[in-house]
PDB file of C-alpha atoms and ligand atoms in Angstrom:
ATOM      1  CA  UNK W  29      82.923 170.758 177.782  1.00 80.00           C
ATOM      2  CA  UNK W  30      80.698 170.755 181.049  1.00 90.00           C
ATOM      3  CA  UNK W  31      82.051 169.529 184.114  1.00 92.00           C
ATOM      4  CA  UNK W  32      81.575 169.675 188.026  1.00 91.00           C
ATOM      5  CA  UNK W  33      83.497 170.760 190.721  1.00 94.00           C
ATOM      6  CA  UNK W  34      82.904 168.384 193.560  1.00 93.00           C
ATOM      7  CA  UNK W  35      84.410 167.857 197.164  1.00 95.00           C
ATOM      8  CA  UNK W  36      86.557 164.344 197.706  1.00 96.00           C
ATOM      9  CA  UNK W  37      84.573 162.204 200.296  1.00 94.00           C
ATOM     10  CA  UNK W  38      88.141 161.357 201.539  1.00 94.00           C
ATOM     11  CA  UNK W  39      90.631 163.955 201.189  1.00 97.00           C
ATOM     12  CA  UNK W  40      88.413 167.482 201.062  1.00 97.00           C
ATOM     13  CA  UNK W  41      90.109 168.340 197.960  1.00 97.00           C
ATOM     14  CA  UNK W  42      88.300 169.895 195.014  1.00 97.00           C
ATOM     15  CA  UNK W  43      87.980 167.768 191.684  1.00 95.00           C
ATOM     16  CA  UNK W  44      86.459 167.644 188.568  1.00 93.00           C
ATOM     17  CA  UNK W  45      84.277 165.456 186.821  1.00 91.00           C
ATOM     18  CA  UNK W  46      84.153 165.747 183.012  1.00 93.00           C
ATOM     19  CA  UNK W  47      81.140 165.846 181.134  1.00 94.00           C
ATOM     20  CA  UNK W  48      80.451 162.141 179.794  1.00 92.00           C
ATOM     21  CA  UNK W  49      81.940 160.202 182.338  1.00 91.00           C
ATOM     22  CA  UNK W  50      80.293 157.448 184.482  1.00 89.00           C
ATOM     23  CA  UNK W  51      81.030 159.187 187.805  1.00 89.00           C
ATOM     24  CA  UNK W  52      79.633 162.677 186.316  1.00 92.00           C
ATOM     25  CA  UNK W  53      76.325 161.001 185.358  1.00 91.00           C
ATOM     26  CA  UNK W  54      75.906 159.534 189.247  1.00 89.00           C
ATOM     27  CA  UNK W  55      76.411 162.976 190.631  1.00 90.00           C
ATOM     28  CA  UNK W  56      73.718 164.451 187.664  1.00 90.00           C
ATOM     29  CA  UNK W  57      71.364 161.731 188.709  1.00 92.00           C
ATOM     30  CA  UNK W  58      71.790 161.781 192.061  1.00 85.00           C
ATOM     31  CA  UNK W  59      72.185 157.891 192.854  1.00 82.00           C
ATOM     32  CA  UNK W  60      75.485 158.307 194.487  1.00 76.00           C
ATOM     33  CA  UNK W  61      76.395 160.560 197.215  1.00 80.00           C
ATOM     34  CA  UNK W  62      80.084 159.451 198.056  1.00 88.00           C
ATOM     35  CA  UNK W  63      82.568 160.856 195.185  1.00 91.00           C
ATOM     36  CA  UNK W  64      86.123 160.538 195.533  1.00 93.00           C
ATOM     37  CA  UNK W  65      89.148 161.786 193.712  1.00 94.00           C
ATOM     38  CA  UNK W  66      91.170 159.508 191.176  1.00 92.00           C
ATOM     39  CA  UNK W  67      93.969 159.497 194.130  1.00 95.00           C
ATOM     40  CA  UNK W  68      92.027 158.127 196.860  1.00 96.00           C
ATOM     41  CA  UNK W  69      90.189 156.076 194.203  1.00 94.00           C
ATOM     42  CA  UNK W  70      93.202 154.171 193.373  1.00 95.00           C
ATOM     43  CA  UNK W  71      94.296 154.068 197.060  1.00 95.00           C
ATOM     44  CA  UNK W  72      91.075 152.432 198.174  1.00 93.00           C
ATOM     45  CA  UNK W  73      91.301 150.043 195.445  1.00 94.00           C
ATOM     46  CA  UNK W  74      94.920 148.722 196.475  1.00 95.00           C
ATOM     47  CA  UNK W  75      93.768 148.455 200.105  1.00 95.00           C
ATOM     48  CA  UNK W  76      91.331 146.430 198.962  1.00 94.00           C
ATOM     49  CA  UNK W  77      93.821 144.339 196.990  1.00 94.00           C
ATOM     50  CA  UNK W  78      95.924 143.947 200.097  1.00 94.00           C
ATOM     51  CA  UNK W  79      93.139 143.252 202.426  1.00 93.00           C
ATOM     52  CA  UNK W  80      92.158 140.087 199.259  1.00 90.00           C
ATOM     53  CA  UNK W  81      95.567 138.868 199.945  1.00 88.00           C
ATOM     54  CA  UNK W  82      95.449 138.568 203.595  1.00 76.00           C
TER      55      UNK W  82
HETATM   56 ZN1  LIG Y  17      90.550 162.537 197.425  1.00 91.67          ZN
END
């Protein structure tokens, strides 16, 4: 299986993306520059959640 070793936009760590995922086919095509791990992923999307709730 292919995968990438990318940088976290957020947290500097190194993470992989796995051949066949969404998120690896971005980085292949080039259409997203900001990739972030699955930790900071999640954490975005519950600020987001509490910032709905406001
Ligand atoms: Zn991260």
């Amino acid at each position: 299986m292919f995968y990438y070793e990318i940088v976290c936009s957020s947290c500097r760590r190194t993470f992989r993306l796995s051949e066949g995922t969404l998120k690896y086919k971005l980085f292949k095509e080039r259409t997203n520059k900001i990739f972030r791990c699955e930790a900071c992923e999640s954490k975005i999307r519950m600020d987001a959640i509490k910032n709905f709730f406001k």
